Short mmCIF file of C-alpha atoms in Angstrom, two decimals:
data_model
loop_
_atom_site.label_atom_id
_atom_site.label_comp_id
_atom_site.label_asym_id
_atom_site.label_seq_id
_atom_site.Cartn_x
_atom_site.Cartn_y
_atom_site.Cartn_z
CA UNK A 1 18.83 -3.62 -18.51
CA UNK A 2 19.33 -5.31 -15.16
CA UNK A 3 16.50 -7.44 -13.90
CA UNK A 4 14.17 -6.17 -11.22
CA UNK A 5 14.50 -8.34 -8.11
CA UNK A 6 11.87 -9.06 -5.44
CA UNK A 7 12.37 -10.15 -1.85
CA UNK A 8 10.80 -9.96 1.56
CA UNK A 9 11.81 -6.90 3.55
CA UNK A 10 14.06 -7.28 6.57
CA UNK A 11 14.16 -4.97 9.60
CA UNK A 12 17.24 -3.22 8.22
CA UNK A 13 15.15 -2.12 5.22
CA UNK A 14 12.86 0.00 7.42
CA UNK A 15 14.71 3.30 6.75
CA UNK A 16 14.54 2.84 2.96
CA UNK A 17 10.86 1.87 3.05
CA UNK A 18 9.96 4.86 5.22
CA UNK A 19 11.96 7.24 2.89
CA UNK A 20 10.20 5.78 -0.22
CA UNK A 21 6.78 6.18 1.49
CA UNK A 22 7.37 9.74 2.55
CA UNK A 23 8.79 10.70 -0.86
CA UNK A 24 6.04 9.14 -2.94
CA UNK A 25 3.12 10.14 -0.68
CA UNK A 26 4.35 13.67 -0.54
CA UNK A 27 4.92 13.83 -4.28
CA UNK A 28 1.54 12.46 -5.22
CA UNK A 29 -0.69 13.77 -2.43
CA UNK A 30 1.24 16.38 -0.46
CA UNK A 31 -0.37 19.35 -2.23
CA UNK A 32 -3.81 18.30 -0.93
CA UNK A 33 -3.14 18.95 2.74
CA UNK A 34 -2.35 21.68 5.19
CA UNK A 35 1.34 21.41 6.15
CA UNK A 36 0.44 20.50 9.73
CA UNK A 37 -1.89 17.65 8.65
CA UNK A 38 0.73 16.19 6.25
CA UNK A 39 3.45 16.42 8.90
CA UNK A 40 1.21 14.69 11.48
CA UNK A 41 0.45 11.90 9.00
CA UNK A 42 4.02 11.40 7.96
CA UNK A 43 5.24 11.32 11.53
CA UNK A 44 3.21 8.13 11.93
CA UNK A 45 4.99 6.45 9.04
CA UNK A 46 8.49 6.20 10.44
CA UNK A 47 11.23 3.68 10.01
CA UNK A 48 10.57 2.61 13.64
CA UNK A 49 6.86 1.88 12.76
CA UNK A 50 7.83 -0.06 9.60
CA UNK A 51 10.36 -2.06 11.64
CA UNK A 52 7.78 -2.85 14.34
CA UNK A 53 5.36 -4.12 11.57
CA UNK A 54 8.05 -6.26 10.10
CA UNK A 55 8.67 -7.81 13.51
CA UNK A 56 4.94 -8.55 13.73
CA UNK A 57 4.08 -11.88 12.04
CA UNK A 58 0.71 -10.42 10.99
CA UNK A 59 2.47 -8.09 8.51
CA UNK A 60 4.83 -8.72 5.67
CA UNK A 61 6.44 -6.38 3.15
CA UNK A 62 7.68 -7.32 -0.31
CA UNK A 63 10.29 -5.15 -1.95
CA UNK A 64 11.10 -4.50 -5.66
CA UNK A 65 14.65 -3.44 -6.29
CA UNK A 66 16.87 -2.59 -9.22
CA UNK A 67 20.61 -2.91 -8.67
CA UNK A 68 19.89 -2.74 -4.91
CA UNK A 69 17.92 0.52 -5.14
CA UNK A 70 14.34 0.30 -3.81
CA UNK A 71 11.75 0.80 -6.53
CA UNK A 72 8.59 0.08 -4.52
CA UNK A 73 6.95 -2.21 -2.03
CA UNK A 74 3.66 -3.86 -1.01
CA UNK A 75 2.65 -4.21 2.59
CA UNK A 76 0.13 -6.93 3.48
CA UNK A 77 -1.52 -7.15 6.88
CA UNK A 78 -4.67 -8.05 8.83
CA UNK A 79 -7.95 -6.48 7.83
CA UNK A 80 -8.27 -3.20 9.67
CA UNK A 81 -10.70 -1.40 7.31
CA UNK A 82 -14.30 -0.91 8.64
CA UNK A 83 -15.94 -3.70 6.70
CA UNK A 84 -17.93 -6.85 7.61
CA UNK A 85 -15.85 -9.53 5.97
CA UNK A 86 -17.87 -12.52 4.94
CA UNK A 87 -14.83 -14.73 4.40
CA UNK A 88 -11.33 -14.84 5.96
CA UNK A 89 -9.62 -11.64 4.76
CA UNK A 90 -6.43 -9.69 4.52
CA UNK A 91 -5.61 -6.09 3.63
CA UNK A 92 -3.23 -4.56 1.18
CA UNK A 93 -2.18 -1.78 3.46
CA UNK A 94 0.16 -0.05 1.07
CA UNK A 95 1.47 -0.31 -2.48
CA UNK A 96 3.90 2.39 -3.34
CA UNK A 97 6.24 2.81 -6.33
CA UNK A 98 8.73 5.47 -7.36
CA UNK A 99 7.46 7.30 -10.41
CA UNK A 100 10.31 5.77 -12.45
CA UNK A 101 8.84 2.32 -11.68
CA UNK A 102 5.41 3.02 -13.02
CA UNK A 103 4.56 1.10 -16.21
CA UNK A 104 7.45 -1.38 -15.73
CA UNK A 105 5.35 -4.28 -14.43
CA UNK A 106 6.49 -3.86 -10.85
CA UNK A 107 3.02 -3.15 -9.56
CA UNK A 108 1.63 -6.26 -11.29
CA UNK A 109 4.41 -8.34 -9.76
CA UNK A 110 3.77 -6.96 -6.32
CA UNK A 111 0.05 -7.64 -6.67
CA UNK A 112 0.70 -11.22 -7.77
CA UNK A 113 2.80 -11.63 -4.62
CA UNK A 114 0.09 -10.00 -2.51
CA UNK A 115 -2.59 -12.41 -3.80
CA UNK A 116 -0.34 -15.43 -3.28
CA UNK A 117 0.77 -14.38 0.19
CA UNK A 118 -2.81 -13.53 1.28
CA UNK A 119 -4.01 -16.92 0.12
CA UNK A 120 -1.08 -18.64 1.93
CA UNK A 121 -2.20 -16.88 5.10
CA UNK A 122 -5.73 -18.29 4.69
CA UNK A 123 -7.46 -15.23 3.24
CA UNK A 124 -10.18 -15.62 0.68
CA UNK A 125 -10.79 -11.90 0.14
CA UNK A 126 -8.31 -9.11 -0.17
CA UNK A 127 -9.34 -5.52 0.77
CA UNK A 128 -7.71 -2.14 0.26
CA UNK A 129 -8.63 1.53 0.18
CA UNK A 130 -7.82 4.04 -2.53
CA UNK A 131 -8.20 7.84 -2.79
CA UNK A 132 -11.21 8.66 -4.99
CA UNK A 133 -9.18 11.08 -7.09
CA UNK A 134 -6.22 8.61 -7.63
CA UNK A 135 -7.40 7.61 -11.05
CA UNK A 136 -4.27 5.78 -12.02
CA UNK A 137 -4.41 3.56 -8.95
CA UNK A 138 -8.19 3.00 -9.39
CA UNK A 139 -7.72 1.91 -12.99
CA UNK A 140 -4.86 -0.46 -11.89
CA UNK A 141 -7.10 -2.07 -9.24
CA UNK A 142 -10.03 -2.34 -11.59
CA UNK A 143 -7.74 -4.27 -14.01
CA UNK A 144 -6.76 -6.48 -11.09
CA UNK A 145 -10.37 -7.43 -10.54
CA UNK A 146 -11.30 -5.41 -7.47
CA UNK A 147 -14.82 -4.20 -6.88
CA UNK A 148 -16.03 -1.21 -4.94
CA UNK A 149 -17.41 -1.87 -1.49
CA UNK A 150 -18.05 1.64 -0.25
CA UNK A 151 -16.72 4.94 0.98
CA UNK A 152 -14.04 5.32 3.66
CA UNK A 153 -12.71 8.41 5.41
CA UNK A 154 -8.87 8.07 5.33
CA UNK A 155 -7.36 10.43 7.81
CA UNK A 156 -4.34 12.60 7.02
CA UNK A 157 -3.89 14.52 10.22
CA UNK A 158 -7.21 16.22 10.89
CA UNK A 159 -8.19 16.07 7.18
CA UNK A 160 -10.55 13.28 6.01
CA UNK A 161 -9.83 12.08 2.48
CA UNK A 162 -12.63 10.53 0.46
CA UNK A 163 -11.31 6.98 -0.13
CA UNK A 164 -13.12 3.96 -1.55
CA UNK A 165 -12.76 0.47 -0.03
CA UNK A 166 -12.21 -2.19 -2.72
CA UNK A 167 -12.24 -5.95 -2.47
CA UNK A 168 -11.43 -8.96 -4.57
CA UNK A 169 -11.92 -12.66 -3.90
CA UNK A 170 -8.69 -14.54 -4.13
#
């Protein structure tokens, strides 16, 4: 089998990242929302928005690829979650994988990169939010050493999801 490769995203990757985000979010969570809420949410996750974030030095995206095909990505950015950080912090904004990449070690490799990149940016704590009913992701983050901080209303259109904010010292 070909090796999985990892690299920092470039502006010209924005379309592929947006496509992967829309496909995976819709597959995993799409059934939870009214069509208008899902459409509103996805309209805010366009290639243009990903490209703008990649042009912003506060954000960075790491890609996982197999034979040039995108398997997943991790997006690291400044802390935007509603928490009172006690130490310099960063936020894992997104970690998305195609279903075919689950269980392959890609998520672990992207998390290792996220920890290292956050530390290199001066962060001592990494935060993220996860849907309460996303048991697979919650188990993954628990294995990575994250602890629960508290509830968070993650908005998908006009629908408020019950998320949990997690943190880990890095």
